[in-house]
C-alpha positions as a Python dict, from the first residue, in 0.01 Angstrom:
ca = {
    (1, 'X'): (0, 0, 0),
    (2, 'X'): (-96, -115, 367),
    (3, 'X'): (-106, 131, 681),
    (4, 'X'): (-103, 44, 1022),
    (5, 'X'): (-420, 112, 1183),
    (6, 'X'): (-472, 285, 1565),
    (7, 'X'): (-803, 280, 1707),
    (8, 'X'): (-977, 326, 2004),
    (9, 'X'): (-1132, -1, 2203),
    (10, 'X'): (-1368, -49, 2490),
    (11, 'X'): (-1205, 83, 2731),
    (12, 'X'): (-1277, 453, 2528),
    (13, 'X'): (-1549, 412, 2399),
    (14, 'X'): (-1474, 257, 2092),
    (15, 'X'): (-1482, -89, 1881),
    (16, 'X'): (-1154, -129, 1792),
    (17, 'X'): (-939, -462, 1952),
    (18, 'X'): (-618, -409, 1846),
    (19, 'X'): (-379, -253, 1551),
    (20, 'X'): (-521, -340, 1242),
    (21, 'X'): (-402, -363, 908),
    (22, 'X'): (-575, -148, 632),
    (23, 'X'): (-461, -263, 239),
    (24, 'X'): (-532, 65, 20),
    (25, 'X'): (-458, -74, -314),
    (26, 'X'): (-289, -400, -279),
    (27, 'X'): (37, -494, -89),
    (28, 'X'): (248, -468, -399),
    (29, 'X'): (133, -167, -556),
    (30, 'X'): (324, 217, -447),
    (31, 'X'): (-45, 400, -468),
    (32, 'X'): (-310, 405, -196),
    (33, 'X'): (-577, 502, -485),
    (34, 'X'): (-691, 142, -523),
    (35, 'X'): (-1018, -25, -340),
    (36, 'X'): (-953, -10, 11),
    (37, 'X'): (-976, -303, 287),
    (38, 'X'): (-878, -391, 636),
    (39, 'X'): (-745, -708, 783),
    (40, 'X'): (-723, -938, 1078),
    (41, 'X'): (-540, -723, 1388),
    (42, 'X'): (-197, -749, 1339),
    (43, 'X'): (-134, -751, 1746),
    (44, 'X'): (-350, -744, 2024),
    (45, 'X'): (-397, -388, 2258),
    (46, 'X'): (-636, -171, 2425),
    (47, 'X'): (-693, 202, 2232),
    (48, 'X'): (-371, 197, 2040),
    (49, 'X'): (-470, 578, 1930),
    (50, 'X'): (-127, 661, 1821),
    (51, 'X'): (120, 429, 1630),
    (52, 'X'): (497, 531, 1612),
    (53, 'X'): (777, 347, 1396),
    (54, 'X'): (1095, 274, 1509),
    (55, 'X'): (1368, 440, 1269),
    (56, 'X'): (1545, 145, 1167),
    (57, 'X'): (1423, -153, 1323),
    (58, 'X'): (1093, -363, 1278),
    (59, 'X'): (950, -225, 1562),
    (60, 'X'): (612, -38, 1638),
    (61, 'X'): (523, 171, 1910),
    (62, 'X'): (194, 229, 2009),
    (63, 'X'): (36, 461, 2284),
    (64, 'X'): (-250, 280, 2496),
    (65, 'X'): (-421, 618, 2599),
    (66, 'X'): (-697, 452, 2809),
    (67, 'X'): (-429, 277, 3021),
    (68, 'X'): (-177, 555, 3030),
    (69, 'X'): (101, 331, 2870),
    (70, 'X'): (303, 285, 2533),
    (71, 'X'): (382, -61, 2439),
    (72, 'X'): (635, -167, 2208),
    (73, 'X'): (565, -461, 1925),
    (74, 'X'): (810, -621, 1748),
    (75, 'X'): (735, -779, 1380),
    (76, 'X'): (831, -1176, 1294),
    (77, 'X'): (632, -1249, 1017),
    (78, 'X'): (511, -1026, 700),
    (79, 'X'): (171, -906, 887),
    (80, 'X'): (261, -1087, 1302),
    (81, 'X'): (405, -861, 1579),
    (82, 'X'): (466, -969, 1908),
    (83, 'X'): (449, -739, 2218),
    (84, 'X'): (887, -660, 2282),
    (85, 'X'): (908, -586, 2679),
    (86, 'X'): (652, -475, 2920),
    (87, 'X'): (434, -209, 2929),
    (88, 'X'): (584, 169, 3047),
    (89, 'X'): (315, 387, 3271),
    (90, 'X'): (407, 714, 3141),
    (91, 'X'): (111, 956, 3210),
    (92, 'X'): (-257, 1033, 3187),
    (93, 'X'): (-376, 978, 2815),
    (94, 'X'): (-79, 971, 2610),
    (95, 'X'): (-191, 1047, 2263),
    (96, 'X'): (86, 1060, 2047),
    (97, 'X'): (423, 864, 1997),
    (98, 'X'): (733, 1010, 1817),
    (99, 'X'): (987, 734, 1804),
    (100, 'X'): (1351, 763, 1807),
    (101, 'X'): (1667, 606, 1752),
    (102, 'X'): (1751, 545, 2102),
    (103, 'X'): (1418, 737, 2281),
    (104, 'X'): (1003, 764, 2270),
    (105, 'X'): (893, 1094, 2286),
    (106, 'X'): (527, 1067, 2464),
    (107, 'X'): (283, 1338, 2489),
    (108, 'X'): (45, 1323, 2729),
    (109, 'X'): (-315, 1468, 2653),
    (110, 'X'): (-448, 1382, 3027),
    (111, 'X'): (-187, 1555, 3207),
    (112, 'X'): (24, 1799, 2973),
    (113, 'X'): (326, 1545, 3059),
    (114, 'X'): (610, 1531, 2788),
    (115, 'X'): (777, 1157, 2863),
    (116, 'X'): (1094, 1041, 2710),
    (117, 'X'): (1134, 708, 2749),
    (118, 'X'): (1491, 514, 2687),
    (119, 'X'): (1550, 254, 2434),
    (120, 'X'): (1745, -31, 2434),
    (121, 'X'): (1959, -132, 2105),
    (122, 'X'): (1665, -415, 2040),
    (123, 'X'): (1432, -118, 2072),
    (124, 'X'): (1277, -242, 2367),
    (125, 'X'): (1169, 60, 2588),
    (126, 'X'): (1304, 138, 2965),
    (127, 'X'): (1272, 384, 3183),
    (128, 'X'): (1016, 656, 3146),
    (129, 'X'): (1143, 1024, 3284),
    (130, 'X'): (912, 1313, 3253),
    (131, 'X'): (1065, 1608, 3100),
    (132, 'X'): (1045, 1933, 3279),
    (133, 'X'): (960, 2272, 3152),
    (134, 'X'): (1173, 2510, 3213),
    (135, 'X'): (1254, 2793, 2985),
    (136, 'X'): (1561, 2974, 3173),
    (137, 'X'): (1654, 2972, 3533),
    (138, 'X'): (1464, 2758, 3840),
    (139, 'X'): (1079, 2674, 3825),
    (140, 'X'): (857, 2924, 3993),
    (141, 'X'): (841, 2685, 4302),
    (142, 'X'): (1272, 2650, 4322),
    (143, 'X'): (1305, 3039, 4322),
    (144, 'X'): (1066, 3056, 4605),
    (145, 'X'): (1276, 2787, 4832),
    (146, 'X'): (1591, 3001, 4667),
    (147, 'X'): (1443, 3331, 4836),
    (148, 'X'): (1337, 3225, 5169),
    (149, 'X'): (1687, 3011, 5266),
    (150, 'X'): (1860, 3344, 5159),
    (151, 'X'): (1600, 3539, 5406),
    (152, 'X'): (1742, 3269, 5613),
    (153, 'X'): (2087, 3344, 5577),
    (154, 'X'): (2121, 3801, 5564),
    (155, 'X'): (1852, 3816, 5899),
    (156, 'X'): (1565, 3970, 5935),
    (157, 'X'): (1745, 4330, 5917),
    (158, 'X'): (1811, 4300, 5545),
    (159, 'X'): (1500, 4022, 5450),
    (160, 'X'): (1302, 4302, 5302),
    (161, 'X'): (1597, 4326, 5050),
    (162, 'X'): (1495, 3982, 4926),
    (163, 'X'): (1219, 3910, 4664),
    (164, 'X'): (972, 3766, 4800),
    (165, 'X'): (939, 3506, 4534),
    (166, 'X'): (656, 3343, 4702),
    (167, 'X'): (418, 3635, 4675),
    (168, 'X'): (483, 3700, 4343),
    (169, 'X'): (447, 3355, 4243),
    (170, 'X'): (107, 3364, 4387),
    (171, 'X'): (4, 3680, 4252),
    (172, 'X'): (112, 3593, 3894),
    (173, 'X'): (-129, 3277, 3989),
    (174, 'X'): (-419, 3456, 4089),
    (175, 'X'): (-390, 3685, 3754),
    (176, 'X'): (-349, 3412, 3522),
    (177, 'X'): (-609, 3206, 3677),
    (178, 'X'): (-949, 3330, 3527),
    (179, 'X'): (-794, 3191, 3135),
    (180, 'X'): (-578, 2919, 3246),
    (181, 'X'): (-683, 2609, 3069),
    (182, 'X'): (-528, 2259, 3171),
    (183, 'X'): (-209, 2171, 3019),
    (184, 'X'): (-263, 1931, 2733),
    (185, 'X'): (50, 1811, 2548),
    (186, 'X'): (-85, 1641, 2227),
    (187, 'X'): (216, 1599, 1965),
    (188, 'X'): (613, 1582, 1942),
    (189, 'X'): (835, 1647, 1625),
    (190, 'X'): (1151, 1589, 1565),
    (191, 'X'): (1352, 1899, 1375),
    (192, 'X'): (1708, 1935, 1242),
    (193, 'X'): (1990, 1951, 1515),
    (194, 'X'): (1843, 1796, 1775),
    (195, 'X'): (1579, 1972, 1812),
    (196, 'X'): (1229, 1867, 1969),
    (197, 'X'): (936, 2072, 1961),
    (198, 'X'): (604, 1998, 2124),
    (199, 'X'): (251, 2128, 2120),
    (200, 'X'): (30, 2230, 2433),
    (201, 'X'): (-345, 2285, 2298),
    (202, 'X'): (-446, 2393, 2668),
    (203, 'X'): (-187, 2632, 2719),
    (204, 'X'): (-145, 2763, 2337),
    (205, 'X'): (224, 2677, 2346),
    (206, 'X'): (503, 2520, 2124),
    (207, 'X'): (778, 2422, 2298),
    (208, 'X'): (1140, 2352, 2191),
    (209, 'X'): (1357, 2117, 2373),
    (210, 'X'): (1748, 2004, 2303),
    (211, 'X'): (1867, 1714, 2519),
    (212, 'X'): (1576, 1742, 2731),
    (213, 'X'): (1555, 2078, 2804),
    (214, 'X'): (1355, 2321, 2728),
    (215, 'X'): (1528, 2641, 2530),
    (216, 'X'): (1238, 2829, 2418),
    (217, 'X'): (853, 2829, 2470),
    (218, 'X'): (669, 2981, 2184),
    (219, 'X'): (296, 3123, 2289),
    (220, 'X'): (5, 3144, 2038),
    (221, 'X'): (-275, 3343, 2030),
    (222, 'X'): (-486, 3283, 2348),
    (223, 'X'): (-731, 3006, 2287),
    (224, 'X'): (-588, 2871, 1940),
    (225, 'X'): (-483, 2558, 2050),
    (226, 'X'): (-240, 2425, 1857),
    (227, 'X'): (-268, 2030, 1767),
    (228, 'X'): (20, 1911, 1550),
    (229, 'X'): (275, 2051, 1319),
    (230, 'X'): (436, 1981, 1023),
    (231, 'X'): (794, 2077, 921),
    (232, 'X'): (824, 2198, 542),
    (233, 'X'): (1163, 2140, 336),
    (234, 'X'): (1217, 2519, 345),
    (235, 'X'): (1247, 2479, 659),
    (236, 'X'): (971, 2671, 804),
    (237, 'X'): (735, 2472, 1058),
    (238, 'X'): (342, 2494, 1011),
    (239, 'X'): (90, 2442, 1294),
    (240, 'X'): (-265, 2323, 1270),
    (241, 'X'): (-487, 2493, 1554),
    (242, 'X'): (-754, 2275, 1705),
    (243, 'X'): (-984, 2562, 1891),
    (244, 'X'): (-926, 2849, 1596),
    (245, 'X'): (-928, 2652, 1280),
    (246, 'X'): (-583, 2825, 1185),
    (247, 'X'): (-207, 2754, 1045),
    (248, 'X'): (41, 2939, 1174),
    (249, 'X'): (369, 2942, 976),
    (250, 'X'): (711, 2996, 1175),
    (251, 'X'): (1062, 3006, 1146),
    (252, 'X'): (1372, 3078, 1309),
    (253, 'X'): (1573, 3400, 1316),
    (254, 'X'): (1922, 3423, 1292),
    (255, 'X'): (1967, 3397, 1668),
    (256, 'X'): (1783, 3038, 1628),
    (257, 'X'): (1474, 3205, 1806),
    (258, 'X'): (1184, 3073, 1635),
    (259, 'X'): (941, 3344, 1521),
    (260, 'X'): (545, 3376, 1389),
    (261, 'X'): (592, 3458, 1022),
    (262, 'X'): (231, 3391, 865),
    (263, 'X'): (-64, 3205, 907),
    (264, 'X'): (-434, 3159, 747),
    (265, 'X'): (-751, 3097, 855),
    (266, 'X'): (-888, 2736, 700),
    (267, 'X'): (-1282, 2856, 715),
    (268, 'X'): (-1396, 2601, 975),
    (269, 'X'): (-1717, 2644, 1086),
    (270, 'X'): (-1802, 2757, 1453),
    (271, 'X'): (-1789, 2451, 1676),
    (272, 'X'): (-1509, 2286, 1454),
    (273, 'X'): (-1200, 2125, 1601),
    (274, 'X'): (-887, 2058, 1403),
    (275, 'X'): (-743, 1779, 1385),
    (276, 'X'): (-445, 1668, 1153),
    (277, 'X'): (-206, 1856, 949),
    (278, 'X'): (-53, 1644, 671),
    (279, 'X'): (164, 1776, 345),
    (280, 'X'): (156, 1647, -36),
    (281, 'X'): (467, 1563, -110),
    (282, 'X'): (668, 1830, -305),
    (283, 'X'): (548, 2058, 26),
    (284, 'X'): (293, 2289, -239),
    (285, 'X'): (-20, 2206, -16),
    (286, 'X'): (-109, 2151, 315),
    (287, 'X'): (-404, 1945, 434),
    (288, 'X'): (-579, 2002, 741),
    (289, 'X'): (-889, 1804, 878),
    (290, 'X'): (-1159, 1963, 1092),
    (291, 'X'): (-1406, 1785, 1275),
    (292, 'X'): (-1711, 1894, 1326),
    (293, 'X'): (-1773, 2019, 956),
    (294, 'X'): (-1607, 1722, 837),
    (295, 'X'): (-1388, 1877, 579),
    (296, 'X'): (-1019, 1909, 491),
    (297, 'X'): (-861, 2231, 402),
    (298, 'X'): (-640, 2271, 119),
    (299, 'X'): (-381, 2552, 200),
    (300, 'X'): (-158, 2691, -80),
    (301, 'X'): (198, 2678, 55),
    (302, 'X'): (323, 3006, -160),
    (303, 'X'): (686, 3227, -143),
    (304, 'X'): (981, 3091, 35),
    (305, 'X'): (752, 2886, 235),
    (306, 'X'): (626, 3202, 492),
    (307, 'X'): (279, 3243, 265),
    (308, 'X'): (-30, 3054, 300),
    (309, 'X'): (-346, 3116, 129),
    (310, 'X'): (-639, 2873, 176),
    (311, 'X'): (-804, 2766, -188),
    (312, 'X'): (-1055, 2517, -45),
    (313, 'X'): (-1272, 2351, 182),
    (314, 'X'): (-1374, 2025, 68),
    (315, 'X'): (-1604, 1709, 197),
    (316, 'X'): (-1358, 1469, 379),
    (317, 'X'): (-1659, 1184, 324),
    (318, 'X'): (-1683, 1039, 649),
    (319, 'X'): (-1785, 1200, 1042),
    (320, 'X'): (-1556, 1300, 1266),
    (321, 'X'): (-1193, 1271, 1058),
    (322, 'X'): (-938, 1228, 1349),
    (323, 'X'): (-615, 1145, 1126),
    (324, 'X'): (-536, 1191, 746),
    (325, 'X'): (-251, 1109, 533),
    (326, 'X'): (-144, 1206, 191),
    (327, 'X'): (-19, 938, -57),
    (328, 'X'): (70, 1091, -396),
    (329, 'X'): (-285, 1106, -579),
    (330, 'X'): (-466, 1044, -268),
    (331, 'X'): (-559, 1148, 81),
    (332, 'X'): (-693, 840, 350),
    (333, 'X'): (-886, 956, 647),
    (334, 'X'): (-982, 780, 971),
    (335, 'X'): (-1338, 899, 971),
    (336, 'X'): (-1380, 795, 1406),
    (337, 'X'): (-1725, 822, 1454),
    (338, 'X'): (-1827, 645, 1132),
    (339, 'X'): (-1600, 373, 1188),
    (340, 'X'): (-1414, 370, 854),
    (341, 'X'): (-1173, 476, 650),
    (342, 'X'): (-1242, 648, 289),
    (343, 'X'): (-1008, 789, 4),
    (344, 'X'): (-1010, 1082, -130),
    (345, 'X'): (-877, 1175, -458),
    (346, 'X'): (-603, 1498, -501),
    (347, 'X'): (-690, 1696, -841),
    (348, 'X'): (-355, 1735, -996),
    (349, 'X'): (-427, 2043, -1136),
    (350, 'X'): (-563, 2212, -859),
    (351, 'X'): (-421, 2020, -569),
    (352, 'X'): (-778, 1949, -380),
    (353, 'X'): (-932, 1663, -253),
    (354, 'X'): (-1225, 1531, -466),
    (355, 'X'): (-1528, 1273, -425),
    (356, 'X'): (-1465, 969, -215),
    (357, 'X'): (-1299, 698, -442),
    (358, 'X'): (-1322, 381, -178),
    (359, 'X'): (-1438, 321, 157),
    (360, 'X'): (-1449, 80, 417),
    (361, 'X'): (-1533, -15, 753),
    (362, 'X'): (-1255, -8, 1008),
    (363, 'X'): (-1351, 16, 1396),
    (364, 'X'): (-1310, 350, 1560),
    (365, 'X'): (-993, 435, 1370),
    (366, 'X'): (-772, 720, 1495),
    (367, 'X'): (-427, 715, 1324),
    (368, 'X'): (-266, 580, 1012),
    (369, 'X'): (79, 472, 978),
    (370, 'X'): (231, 368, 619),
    (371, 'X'): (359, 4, 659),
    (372, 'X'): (654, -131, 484),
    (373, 'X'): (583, -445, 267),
}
């Protein structure tokens, strides 16, 4: 198999100068258990930490966090892309890409922005439009413009009448102030009927948008942090915490409302941080990295999909694993700090990760994306 590789360059600290291209097995062969190897870069750019595939076209997506972009790439030979359009600004430190038919999804770890960004039919992207969030009803700021033009309007006989949205909106501020945390957006998923959700790991939300707007916030346990999520073919959605070392499980209720409906702790060690949640493929075990420790958590996936019950920790092999994904027999992780990428293989009996099978060096890497031969 080969996998895109994202990396960070330079420009963050890292030695990576461009996408590379990481074979796991040979080109031809559907397993990634095979002696592992990377490439020539495949295209040129500057901390391409998150890669995104287009759908249906031979197009790539990747988010230049140090320069607060996403560039498209388009592919014309069976390992060349070429850069498709310009560059779109879309924020401070967008870390993660989820592509579209006709839209990027961009989250924003820098400045908690959530940026779609339009598609044309080539998949070259367009416009960038940062979405707001808005549960219900005006922003905080719009009701307090609302309340003082209708002050305006009855006189100051009846003003008292009239919330004083201002106030509140200040007060609510000064409560919330001595935990507030910076708003750091950090993944986007798509789920069935439109639906978007997104993660905040500085304000412990999840938030669910349709057609750009935001119809429910979901908060989490203060100082959780939730990272990235996976959705499971019952159709429950799991989230990996970053600050707790936890999955939460959730679903939604028959109003569509999406609930808490389990969760386990993954036994990280104080000073951990989590970082990717990935699934084996018949959805029986998730697989969750934490840094720090440097170990990946098996997680039983039990019931109609609302139990989880942790059966291991185990050695992911390398420092720091930023991004993991499961292949059938075997797990791949970006080990960042050590500036490689091992293999890991899945006991079939038991379902956890084992002794590192093949490693190799690979500059700063921070995502892996599967890459069709």
């Amino acid at each position: 198999m080969r996998f895109l590789l994202g990396g960070y360059s330079a420009d963050m600290g890292g030695s990576a100068t461009g996408i590379g291209l990481l074979d796991a097995g040979g080109p031809d062969s559907p397993l990634a258990s095979g002696p592992l190897g990377v490439d020539r870069d495949v295209a040129a750019a500057l901390s391409p930490s998150w890669i995104a595939r287009h759908p249906s076209l031979d197009v790539v997506y990747a988010a230049l966090e140090g320069r607060g972009s996403v560039r498209a790439y388009r592919r014309t030979g069976e390992t060349a892309f070429v850069p498709l359009g310009a560059e779109v600004a879309v924020g401070d430190g967008p870390c993660h890409v989820l592509a579209l038919e006709d839209a990027l999804i961009v989250s924003c770890h820098g400045d908690g922005g959530v940026v779609h960004v339009g598609l044309a039919a080539d998949g070259r992207p367009g416009a960038a439009r940062r979405w707001a969030a808005v549960v219900e009803g005006a922003p905080a700021s719009d009701l307090a413009s609302a309340a003082r033009a209708l002050r305006a309007i009855v006189g100051d006989e009846y003003a008292d009448f009239v919330p004083h949205a201002e106030a509140e909106e200040a007060d609510a501020a000064t409560e919330a102030a001595p935990s507030t945390r910076p708003s750091r957006a950090h993944q986007a998923a798509s789920l069935p009927g439109g639906l978007i959700v997104t993660t905040d790991v500085g304000l412990d939300l999840l938030r669910f948008w349709r057609g750009g707007r935001e119809i429910q916030r979901f908060e989490l346990p203060a100082g959780t942090g939730p990272r990235h999520v996976r959705s499971h073919p019952s159709g429950h959605l799991y989230v990996v915490t970053e600050y707790s070392g936890e999955v939460f499980a959730l679903a939604p209720d028959v109003s569509g409302e999406w609930r808490l409906v389990g969760g386990a702790q993954l036994g990280a060690y104080p000073g951990d941080a989590g970082a990717e949640l990935a699934m084996s493929r018949d959805g029986a075990f998730l697989y969750a990295g934490l840094r720090g420790s440097d170990t990946i958590a098996t997680v039983k996936v039990r019931g109609g999909g609302e139990t989880l019950n942790p059966i291991a920790l185990a050695e992911s092999g390398t420092v720091w694993p930023r991004h993991h994904v499961v292949e059938r027999d075997t797990v791949l992780v970006a080990g960042q700090r050590a500036d490689e990428v091992v293999s890991l293989a899945i006991d079939e009996r038991t379902g956890v990760p084992g002794r590192v099978r093949h490693r190799t060096i690979a500059p700063s890497p921070t995502a892996l994306l599967a890459f069709p031969g």
